[in-house]
Each structure stands twice: as structure tokens, then as C-alpha cells.
Short mmCIF file of C-alpha atoms and ligand atoms in Angstrom, two decimals:
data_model
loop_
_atom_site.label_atom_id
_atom_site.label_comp_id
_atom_site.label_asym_id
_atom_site.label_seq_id
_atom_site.Cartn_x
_atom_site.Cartn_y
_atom_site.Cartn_z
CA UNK A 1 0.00 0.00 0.00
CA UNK A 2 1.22 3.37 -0.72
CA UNK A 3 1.92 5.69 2.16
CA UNK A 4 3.32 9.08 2.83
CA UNK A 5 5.20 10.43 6.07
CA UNK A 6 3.11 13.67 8.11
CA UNK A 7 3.94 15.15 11.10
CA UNK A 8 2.12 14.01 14.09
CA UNK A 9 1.98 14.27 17.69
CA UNK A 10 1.91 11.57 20.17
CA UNK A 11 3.44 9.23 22.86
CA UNK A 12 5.50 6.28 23.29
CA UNK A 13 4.62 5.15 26.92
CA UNK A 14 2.05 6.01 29.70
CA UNK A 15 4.66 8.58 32.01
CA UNK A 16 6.20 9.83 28.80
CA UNK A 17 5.33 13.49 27.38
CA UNK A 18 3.93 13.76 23.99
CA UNK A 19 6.40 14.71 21.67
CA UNK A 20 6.46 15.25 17.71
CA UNK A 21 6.72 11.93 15.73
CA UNK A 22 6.77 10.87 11.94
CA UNK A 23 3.80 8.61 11.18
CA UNK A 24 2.17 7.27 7.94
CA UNK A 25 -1.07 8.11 6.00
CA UNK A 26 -2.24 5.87 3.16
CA UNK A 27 -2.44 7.37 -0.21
CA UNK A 28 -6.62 7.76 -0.36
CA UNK A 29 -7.98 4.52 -1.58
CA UNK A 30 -11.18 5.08 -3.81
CA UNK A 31 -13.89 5.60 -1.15
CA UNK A 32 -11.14 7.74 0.76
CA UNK A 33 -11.24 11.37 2.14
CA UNK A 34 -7.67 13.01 2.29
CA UNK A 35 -7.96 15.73 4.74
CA UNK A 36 -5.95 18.76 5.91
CA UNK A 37 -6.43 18.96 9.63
CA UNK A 38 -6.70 23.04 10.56
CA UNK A 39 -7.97 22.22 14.20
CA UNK A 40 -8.59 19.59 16.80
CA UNK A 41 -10.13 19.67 20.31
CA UNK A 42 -8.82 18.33 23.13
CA UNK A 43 -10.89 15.50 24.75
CA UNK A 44 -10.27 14.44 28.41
CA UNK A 45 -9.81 10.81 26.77
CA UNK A 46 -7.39 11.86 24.89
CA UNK A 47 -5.33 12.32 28.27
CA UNK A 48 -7.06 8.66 29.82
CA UNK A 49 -5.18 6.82 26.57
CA UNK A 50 -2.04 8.59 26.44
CA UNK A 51 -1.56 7.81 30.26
CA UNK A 52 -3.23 4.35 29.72
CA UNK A 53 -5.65 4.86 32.73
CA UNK A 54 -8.12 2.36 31.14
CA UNK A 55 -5.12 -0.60 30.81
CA UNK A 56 -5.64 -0.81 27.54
CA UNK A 57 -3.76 1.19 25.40
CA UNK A 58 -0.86 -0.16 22.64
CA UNK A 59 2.04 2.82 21.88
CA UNK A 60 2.57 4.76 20.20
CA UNK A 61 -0.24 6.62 20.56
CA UNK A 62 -1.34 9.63 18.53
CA UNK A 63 -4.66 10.94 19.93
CA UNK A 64 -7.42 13.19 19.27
CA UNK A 65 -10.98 12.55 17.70
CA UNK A 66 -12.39 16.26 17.32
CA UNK A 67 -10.95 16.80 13.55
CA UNK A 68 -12.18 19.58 11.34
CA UNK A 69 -10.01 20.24 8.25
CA UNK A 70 -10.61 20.78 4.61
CA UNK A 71 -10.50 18.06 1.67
CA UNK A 72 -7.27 17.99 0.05
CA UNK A 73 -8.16 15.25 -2.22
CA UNK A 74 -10.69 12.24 -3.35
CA UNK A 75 -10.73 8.74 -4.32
CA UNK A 76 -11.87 8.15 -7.59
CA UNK A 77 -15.29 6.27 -6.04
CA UNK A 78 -15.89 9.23 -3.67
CA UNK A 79 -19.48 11.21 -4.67
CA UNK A 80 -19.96 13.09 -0.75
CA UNK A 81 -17.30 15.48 -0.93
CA UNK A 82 -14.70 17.39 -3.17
CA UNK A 83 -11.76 18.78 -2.96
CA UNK A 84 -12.14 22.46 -0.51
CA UNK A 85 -15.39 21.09 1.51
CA UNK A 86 -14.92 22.13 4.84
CA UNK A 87 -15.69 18.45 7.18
CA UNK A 88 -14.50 17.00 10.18
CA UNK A 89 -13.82 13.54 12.05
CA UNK A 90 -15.08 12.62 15.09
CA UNK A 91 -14.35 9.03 17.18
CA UNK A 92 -14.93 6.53 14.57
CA UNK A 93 -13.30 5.68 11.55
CA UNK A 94 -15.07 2.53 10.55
CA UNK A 95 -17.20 -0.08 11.49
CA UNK A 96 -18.13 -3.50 9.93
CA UNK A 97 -21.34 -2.09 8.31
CA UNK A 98 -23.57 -5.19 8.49
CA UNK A 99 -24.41 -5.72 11.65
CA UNK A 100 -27.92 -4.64 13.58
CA UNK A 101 -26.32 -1.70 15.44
CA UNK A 102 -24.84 -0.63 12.29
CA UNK A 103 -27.84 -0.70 10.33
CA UNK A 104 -29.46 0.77 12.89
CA UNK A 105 -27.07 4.33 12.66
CA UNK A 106 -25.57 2.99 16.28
CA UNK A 107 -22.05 1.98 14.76
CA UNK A 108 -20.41 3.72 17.99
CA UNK A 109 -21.97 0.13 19.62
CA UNK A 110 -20.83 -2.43 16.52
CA UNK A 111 -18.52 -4.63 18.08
CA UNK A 112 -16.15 -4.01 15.08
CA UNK A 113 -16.17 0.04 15.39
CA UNK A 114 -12.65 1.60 14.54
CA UNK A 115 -11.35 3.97 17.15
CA UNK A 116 -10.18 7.32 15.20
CA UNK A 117 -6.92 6.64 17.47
CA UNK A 118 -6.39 3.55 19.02
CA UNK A 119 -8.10 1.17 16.65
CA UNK A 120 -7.03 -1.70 14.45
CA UNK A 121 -6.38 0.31 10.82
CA UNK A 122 -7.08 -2.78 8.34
CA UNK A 123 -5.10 -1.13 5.85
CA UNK A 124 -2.16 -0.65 7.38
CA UNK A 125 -2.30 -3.22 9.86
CA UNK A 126 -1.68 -1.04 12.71
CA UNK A 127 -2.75 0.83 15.49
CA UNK A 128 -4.95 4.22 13.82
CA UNK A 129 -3.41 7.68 14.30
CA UNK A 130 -5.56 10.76 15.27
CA UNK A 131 -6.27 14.31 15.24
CA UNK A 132 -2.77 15.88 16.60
CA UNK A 133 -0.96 15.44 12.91
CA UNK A 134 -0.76 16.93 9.61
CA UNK A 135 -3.50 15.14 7.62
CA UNK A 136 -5.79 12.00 7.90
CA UNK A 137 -7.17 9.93 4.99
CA UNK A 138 -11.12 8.18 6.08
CA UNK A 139 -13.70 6.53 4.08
CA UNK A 140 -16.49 8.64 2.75
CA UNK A 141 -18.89 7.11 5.33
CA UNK A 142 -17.21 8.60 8.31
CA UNK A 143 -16.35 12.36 6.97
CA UNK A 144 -19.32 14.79 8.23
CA UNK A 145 -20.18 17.66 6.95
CA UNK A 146 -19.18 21.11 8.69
CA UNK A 147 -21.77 24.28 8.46
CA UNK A 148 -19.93 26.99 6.55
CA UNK A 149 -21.16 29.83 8.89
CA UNK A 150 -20.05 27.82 11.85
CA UNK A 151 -16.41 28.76 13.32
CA UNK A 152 -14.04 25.87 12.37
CA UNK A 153 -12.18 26.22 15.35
CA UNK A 154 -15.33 26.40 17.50
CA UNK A 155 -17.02 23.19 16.20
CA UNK A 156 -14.21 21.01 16.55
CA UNK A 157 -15.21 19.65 20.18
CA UNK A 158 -18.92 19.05 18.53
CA UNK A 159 -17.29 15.87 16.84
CA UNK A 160 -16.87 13.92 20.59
CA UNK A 161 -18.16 16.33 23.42
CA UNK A 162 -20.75 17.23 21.78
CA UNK A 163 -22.37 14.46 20.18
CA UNK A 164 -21.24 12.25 23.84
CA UNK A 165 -23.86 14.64 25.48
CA UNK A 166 -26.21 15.06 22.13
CA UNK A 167 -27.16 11.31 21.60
CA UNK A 168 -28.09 10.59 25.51
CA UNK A 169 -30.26 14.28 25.33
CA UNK A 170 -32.26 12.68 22.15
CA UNK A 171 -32.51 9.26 23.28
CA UNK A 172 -34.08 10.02 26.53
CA UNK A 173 -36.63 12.49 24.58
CA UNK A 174 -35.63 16.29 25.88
CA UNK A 175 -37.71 18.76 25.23
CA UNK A 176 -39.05 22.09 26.42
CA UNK A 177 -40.75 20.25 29.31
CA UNK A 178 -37.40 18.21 30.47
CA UNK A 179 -35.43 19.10 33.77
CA UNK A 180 -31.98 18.20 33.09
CA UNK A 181 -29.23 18.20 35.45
CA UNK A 182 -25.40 17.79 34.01
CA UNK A 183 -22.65 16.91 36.79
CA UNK A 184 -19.46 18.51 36.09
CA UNK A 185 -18.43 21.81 33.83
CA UNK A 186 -15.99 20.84 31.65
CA UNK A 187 -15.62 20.29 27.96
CA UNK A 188 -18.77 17.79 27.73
CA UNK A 189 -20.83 19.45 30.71
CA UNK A 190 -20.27 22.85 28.78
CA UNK A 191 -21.73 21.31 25.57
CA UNK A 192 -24.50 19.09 27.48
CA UNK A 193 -25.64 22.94 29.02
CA UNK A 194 -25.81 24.82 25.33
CA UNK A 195 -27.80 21.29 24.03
CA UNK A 196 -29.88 21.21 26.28
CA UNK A 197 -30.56 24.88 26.80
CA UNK A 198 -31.43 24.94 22.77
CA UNK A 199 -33.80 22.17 22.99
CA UNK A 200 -35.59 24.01 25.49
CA UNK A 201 -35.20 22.15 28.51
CA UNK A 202 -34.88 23.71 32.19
CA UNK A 203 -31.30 22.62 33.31
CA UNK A 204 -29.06 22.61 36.48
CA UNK A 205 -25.47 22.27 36.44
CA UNK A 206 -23.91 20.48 39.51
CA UNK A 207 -20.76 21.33 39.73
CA UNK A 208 -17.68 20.87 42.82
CA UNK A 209 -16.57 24.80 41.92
CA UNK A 210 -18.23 27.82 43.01
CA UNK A 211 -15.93 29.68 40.80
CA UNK A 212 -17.90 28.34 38.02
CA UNK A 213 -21.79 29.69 38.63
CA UNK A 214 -21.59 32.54 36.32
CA UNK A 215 -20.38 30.87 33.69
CA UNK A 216 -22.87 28.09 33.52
CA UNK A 217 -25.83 30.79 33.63
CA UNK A 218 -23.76 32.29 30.38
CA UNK A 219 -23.80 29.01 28.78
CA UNK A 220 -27.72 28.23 29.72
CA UNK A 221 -27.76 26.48 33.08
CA UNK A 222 -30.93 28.36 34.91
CA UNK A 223 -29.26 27.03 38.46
CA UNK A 224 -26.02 25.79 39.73
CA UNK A 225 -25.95 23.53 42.71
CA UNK A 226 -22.80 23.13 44.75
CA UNK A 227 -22.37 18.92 44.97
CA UNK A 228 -20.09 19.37 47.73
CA UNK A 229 -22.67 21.48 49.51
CA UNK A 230 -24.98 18.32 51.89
CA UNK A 231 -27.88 21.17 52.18
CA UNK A 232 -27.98 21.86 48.44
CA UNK A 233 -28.19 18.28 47.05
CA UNK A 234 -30.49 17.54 50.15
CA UNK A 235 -32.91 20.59 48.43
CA UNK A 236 -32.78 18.85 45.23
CA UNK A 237 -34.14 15.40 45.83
CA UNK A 238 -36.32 13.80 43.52
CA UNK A 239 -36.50 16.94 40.84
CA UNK A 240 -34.61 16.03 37.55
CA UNK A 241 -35.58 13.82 34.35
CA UNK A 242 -32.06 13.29 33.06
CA UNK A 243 -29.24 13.80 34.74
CA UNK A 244 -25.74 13.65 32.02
CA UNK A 245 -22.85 12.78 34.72
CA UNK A 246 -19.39 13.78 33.17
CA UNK A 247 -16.94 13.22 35.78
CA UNK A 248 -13.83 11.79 34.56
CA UNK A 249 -12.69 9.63 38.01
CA UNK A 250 -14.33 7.70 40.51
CA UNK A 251 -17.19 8.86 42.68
CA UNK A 252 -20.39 8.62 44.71
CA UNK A 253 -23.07 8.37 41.94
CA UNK A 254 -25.77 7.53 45.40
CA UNK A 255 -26.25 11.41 46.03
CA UNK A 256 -27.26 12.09 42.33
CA UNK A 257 -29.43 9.48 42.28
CA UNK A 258 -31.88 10.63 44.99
CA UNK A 259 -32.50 13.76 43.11
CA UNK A 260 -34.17 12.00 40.29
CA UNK A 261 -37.70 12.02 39.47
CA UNK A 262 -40.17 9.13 39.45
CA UNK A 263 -38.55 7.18 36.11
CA UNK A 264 -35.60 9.69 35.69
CA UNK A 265 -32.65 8.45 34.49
CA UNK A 266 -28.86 8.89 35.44
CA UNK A 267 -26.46 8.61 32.19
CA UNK A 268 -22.89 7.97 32.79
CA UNK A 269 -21.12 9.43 30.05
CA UNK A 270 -17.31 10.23 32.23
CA UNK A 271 -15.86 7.23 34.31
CA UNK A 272 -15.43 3.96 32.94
CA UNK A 273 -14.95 1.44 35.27
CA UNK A 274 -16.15 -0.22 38.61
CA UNK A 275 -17.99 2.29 41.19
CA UNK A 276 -16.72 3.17 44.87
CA UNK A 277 -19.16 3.58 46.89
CA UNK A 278 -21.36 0.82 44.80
CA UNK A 279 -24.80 1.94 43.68
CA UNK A 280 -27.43 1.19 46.49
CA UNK A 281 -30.50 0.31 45.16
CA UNK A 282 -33.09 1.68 47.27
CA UNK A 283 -33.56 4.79 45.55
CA UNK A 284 -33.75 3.31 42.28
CA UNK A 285 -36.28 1.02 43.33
CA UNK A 286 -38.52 3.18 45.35
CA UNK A 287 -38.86 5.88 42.41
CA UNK A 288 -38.39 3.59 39.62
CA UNK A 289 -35.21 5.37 38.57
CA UNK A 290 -32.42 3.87 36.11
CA UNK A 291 -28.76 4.60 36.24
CA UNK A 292 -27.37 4.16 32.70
CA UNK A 293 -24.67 4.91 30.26
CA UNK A 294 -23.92 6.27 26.89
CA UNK A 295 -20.82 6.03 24.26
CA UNK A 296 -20.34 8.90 21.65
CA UNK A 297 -22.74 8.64 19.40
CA UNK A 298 -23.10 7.54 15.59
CA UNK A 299 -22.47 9.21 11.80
CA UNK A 300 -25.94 9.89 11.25
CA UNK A 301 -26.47 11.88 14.73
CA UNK A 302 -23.34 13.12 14.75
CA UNK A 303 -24.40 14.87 11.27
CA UNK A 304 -27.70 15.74 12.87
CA UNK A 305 -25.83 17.57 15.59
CA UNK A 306 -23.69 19.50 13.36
CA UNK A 307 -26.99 20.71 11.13
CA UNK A 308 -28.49 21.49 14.47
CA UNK A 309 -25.19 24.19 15.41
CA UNK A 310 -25.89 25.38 12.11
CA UNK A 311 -28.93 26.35 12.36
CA UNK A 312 -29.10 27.60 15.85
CA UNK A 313 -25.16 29.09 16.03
CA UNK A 314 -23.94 26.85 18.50
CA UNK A 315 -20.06 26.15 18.73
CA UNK A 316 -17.70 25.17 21.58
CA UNK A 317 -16.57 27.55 24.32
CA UNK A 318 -12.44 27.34 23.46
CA UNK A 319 -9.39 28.22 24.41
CA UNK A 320 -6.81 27.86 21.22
CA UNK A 321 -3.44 26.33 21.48
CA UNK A 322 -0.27 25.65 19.66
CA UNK A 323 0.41 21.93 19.58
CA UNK A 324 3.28 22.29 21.28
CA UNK A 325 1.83 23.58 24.37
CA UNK A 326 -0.58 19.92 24.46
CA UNK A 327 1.97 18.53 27.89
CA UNK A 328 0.58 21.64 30.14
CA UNK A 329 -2.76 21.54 28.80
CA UNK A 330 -3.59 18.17 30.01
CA UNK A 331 -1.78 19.53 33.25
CA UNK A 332 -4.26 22.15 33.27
CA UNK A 333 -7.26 19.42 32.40
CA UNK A 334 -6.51 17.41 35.40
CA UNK A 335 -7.13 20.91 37.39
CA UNK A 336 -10.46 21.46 35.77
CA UNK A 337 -8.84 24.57 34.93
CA UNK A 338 -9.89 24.83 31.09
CA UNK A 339 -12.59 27.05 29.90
CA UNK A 340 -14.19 25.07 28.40
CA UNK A 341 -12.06 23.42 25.99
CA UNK A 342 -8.35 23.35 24.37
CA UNK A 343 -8.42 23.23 20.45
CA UNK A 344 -5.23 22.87 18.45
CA UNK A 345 -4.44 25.05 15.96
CA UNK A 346 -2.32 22.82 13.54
CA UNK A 347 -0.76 25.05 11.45
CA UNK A 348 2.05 25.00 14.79
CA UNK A 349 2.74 21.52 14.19
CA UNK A 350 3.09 22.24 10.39
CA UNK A 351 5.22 25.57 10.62
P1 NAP B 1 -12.96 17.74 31.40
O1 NAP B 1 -13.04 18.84 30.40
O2 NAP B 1 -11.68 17.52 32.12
O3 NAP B 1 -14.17 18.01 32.45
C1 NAP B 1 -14.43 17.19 33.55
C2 NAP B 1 -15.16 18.00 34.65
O4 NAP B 1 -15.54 17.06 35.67
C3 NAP B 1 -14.29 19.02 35.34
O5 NAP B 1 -14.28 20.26 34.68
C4 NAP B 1 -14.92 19.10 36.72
O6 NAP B 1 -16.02 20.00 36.71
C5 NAP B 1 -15.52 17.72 36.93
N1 NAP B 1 -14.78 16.91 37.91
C6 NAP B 1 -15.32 16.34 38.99
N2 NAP B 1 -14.44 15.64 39.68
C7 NAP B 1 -13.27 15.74 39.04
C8 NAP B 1 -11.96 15.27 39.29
N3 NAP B 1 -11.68 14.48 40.33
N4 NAP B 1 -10.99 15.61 38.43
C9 NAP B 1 -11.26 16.40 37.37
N5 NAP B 1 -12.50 16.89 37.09
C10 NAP B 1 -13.49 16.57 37.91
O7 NAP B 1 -13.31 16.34 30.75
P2 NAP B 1 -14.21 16.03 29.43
O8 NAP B 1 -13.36 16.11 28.24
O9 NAP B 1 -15.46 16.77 29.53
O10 NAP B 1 -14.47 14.45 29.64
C11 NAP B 1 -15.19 14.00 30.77
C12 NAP B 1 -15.14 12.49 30.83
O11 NAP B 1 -15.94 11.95 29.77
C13 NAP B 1 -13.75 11.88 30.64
O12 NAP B 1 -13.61 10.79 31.52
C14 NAP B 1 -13.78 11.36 29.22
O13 NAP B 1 -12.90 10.26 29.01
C15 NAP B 1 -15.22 10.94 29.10
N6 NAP B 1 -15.74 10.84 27.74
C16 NAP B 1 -16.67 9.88 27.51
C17 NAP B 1 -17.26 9.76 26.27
C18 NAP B 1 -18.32 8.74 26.01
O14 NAP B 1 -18.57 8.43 24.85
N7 NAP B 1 -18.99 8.22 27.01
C19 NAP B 1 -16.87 10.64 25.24
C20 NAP B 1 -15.95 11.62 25.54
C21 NAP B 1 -15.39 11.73 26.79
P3 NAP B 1 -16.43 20.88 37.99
O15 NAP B 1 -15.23 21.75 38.27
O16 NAP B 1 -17.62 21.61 37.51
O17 NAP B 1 -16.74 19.94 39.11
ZN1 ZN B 2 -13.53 12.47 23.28
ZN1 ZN B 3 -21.32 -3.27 12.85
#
């Protein structure tokens, strides 16, 4: 297969900085999209795989899933985009196409769904390579279509934190009747506010930092509760339909719980992995109220989200950086101190 040699950005082990590496890009294929990366977000998973937090991650790594860049070139069997369409490239590359979830617009669930970084690249038999490089080549089927009027550096974090927060939002039906509740006020819980603001719903941020109230009422959040605060989650029992919980690490999920509604739901969109303290199942059972969780979301919503910023002017809250600079701003991530999300501007890694 014929390659060609970019610039990227990445890691070779867990406690190791990310530094700038040479990786390869396959020439576009017929049903590929070659494209020039101008920006990419910064995702808080991107720091969980570069550190190998979940135990599972092969190095090198070259992360980053929040792509927006414009089409340098086409396969010859390519009919959804040309050559100067503005698109992007979210968390999935492929997927095996056949299966029900597939079919069903859910590939983020087919058990055969390629990681954008991370994931078994059948063409070049490797681990795939994300946002932080020069250029990436992806099938037709997994380029989405960017608004024009929408800022390309803005919309980048659409492609993972917004469409993470977007797919639970539609699948649990919010409306201008919902009560929604997000836990945390980062680069998702920023994204899950403006969402659900837009479609109308009444929502609460809880959030650990004070230092964060007026900013959620810019962003849409009607209240803030304080989580650390016993007398403010105690006034808060039993009120919210959907609750989006973005917290990266291990916590008490119990307290959240209680302030459910009768059938609300708690989606768990942040930590993966067991919980400490474990779920007690009282209040679930005596208000009928599920605790669940959500992954990304798929092509067709992820489109559907991107048409929906268009039309209602909705980008990312961002602060931009040089790639370079990626080592403190995970520092600064692990501080919650980002507001309320690092792009990369990758004309530094090109200079
Ligand atoms: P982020 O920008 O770092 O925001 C996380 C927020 O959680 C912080 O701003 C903070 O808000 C709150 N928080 C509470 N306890 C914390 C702690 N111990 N350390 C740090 N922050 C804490 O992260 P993100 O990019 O939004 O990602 C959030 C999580 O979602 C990550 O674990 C990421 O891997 C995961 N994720 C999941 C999916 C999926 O498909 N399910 C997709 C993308 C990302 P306050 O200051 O307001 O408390
Ligand atoms: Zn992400
Ligand atoms: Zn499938």
C-alpha cells in the first residue's frame, strides 16, 4: 500500500510526554477522504489513553478525535465530498457495516467500530493515528459535513463532546418540558448545558466549583448547585428527568441518584470502570429510577448535531493552542482549569 510520512503528535509510553513523531497516512484509496487537519479539540480521553488509565492502550499513541479540516483530495469512487469542503472527524473511523447496530445508525456500539486513534487500521495493519498530525485519509462514510457559517475552530469539540452529550439528550426524549441536570463543567458538561438549553429544557449544572456559577448561567444552566454542599443536594431530591454525569474519576453516583424524578434516568457518560461507593439500590427502586450509560454517538447523529449548530449558532466555548503547548494543557485538564475546551491550531505543528 502506498503511504506518505506527516507530522504528528503523540506518545511512546504512559509517564512519557507527547512529543512530535513521523507517522504514515495511506495514499486515499477510492472511497477515501484526504484531509488537511486546521484544528482539533482536546478531549479528556485523549489524556485517559495517552496515560493508559483504562489498561488498555498499545504505543505509540497519537490521539485526538475532534478533527475539522478541509479536503485535500478524493478517491476516484468518492461522490460526498470534493476537494475544498470544509468536514470533520469525530471518534470513529469505521465499522463493519452489516451488523444490527450498524444498520441501525448505532455503529459507535458495533462490536467491530474503529477507534479514530487507538483502533485496528485494516489497511495498514496497525494501530490508527488521530487528530494531533498533519492530515488524515477516512472513508467517505465517516467524513461529516461542517456548516460553513459555523467557526471551524469552534465546532471542533462538537465531533466527541458534543455528540457524547447530544445522543443521551435525544434518546431520553428532551424537550421544552425536560429538567436536566449535568454533573461537572468541563468540555462535555459545557456542551451538554448549550444542548440542552437549545432544545428548550430547564437545566441545572452540579458542579464541585463555586468559581464556576456565572459561567454556567452564560452558557444556559438556569441554576447551579454546589455537589459538595450536603444542604444543596439535600434541596434537590427527587427533581430532575435526566441527569448527564461527566466526571472523569471515581465517585459517589448515590447522592445524584436521589435527586431524580419518578422514572428519571442517570447517564454515565465520564468514568469507565467499577464504582466506589457501589450503587445502592433503594432509591432506584422506590422511584423507579435507572442509572445508565452512553458512548459517543453515531455518523448519522453526529451529522444531525452539526446541522443542528448550524442552524441555531452553537459552537464550543475554546481556548486555542499551539500543539506544542498539548503537555501543560492536560496539566491544566486534570485541574479542571480549562474554559471550556483546548483546540489545536495545527498550522504549529506544520510551521
Ligand atoms: P474535562 O473537560 O476535564 O471536564 C471534567 C469535569 O468534571 C471538570 O471540569 C470538573 O467539573 C468535573 N470533575 C469532577 N471531579 C473531578 C476530578 N476528580 N478531576 C477532574 N474533574 C473533575 O473532561 P471532558 O473532556 O469533559 O471528559 C469527561 C469524561 O468523559 C472523561 O472521563 C472522558 O474520558 C469521558 N468521555 C466519555 C465519552 C463517552 O462516549 N462516554 C466521550 C468523551 C469523553 P467541575 O469543576 O464543575 O466539578
Ligand atoms: Zn472524546
Ligand atoms: Zn457493525
Amino acid at each position: 500500500m502506498q503511504t506518505t510520512s506527516i507530522k504528528a503528535y503523540g506518545t511512546e509510553a504512559a509517564d512519557a510526554d507527547l512529543k512530535q513523531l513521523q507517522i504514515d497516512r495511506r495514499v486515499p484509496l477510492a472511497k477515501d477522504v484526504e484531509i488537511d487537519i486546521m484544528f482539533c479539540g482536546v478531549c479528556h480521553s485523549d489524556l485517559h489513553f495517552a496515560r493508559n488509565d483504562w489498561g488498555m492502550t498499545e504505543f505509540p499513541v497519537v490521539p485526538g478525535h475532534e478533527i475539522v479540516g478541509r479536503v485535500t483530495r478524493v478517491g476516484d469512487g468518492v461522490s460526498k465530498y470534493k476537494e475544498g469542503d470544509l468536514v470533520a472527524v469525530g471518534c470513529l473511523v469505521d465499522s463493519c457495516r452489516t451488523c444490527d447496530n450498524c444498520k441501525d445508525d448505532l455503529e459507535q456500539y458495533c462490536p467491530e467500530w474503529v477507534g479514530t486513534y487507538g483502533g485496528f487500521d485494516k489497511h495498514l495493519q496497525t494501530n490508527t493515528h488521530g487528530g494531533y498530525s498533519e492530515r488524515i485519509v477516512v472513508d467517505e462514510e465517516f467524513v461529516l459535513r461542517v456548516p460553513e457559517n459555523l467557526d471551524a475552530a469552534g465546532i471542533a469539540p462538537v465531533l466527541c463532546a458534543g455528540i457524547t452529550t447530544w445522543s443521551p439528550l435525544r434518546h431520553w426524549k428532551v424537550n421544552e418540558n425536560s429538567k436536566v441536570a449535568v454533573v461537572g463543567l468541563g468540555g462535555l458538561g459545557h456542551m451538554a448545558i448549550k444542548l440542552a438549553d437549545a432544545l428548550g429544557a430547564h437545566v441545572t449544572l452540579f458542579s464541585r466549583s463555586p468559581g464556576k456559577i456565572d459561567d454556567a448561567k452564560k452558557l444556559g444552566a438556569d441554576e447551579v448547585i454546589i455537589s459538595t454542599d450536603d444542604a444543596q443536594m439535600e434541596a434537590a431530591m427527587g427533581r430532575f428527568d435526566l441527569i448527564i454525569d461527566t466526571v472523569p474519576y471515581e465517585h459517589d453516583l448515590n447522592p445524584y441518584v436521589n435527586t431524580l424524578s419518578t422514572n428519571g434516568t442517570l447517564v454515565v457518560v465520564g468514568y469507565l470502570g467499577p464504582l466506589d461507593p457501589m450503587l445502592v439500590t433503594v432509591s432506584m427502586i422506590m422511584g423507579r429510577r435507572s442509572v445508565a450509560g452512553s458512548l459517543i454517538g453515531g455518523i448519522a447523529e453526529t451529522q444531525e448535531l452539526l446541522d443542528f449548530c448550524g442552524k441555531h449558532n452553537i459552537t464550543s466555548d475554546i481556548e486555542v493552542i499551539n500543539m506544542q503547548d498539548i503537555n501543560a494543557a492536560y496539566e491544566r485538564m486534570l485541574k479542571a482549569d480549562v474554559k471550556y475546551r483546548f483546540v489545536i491550531d495545527m498550522k504549529s505543528l506544520k510551521a
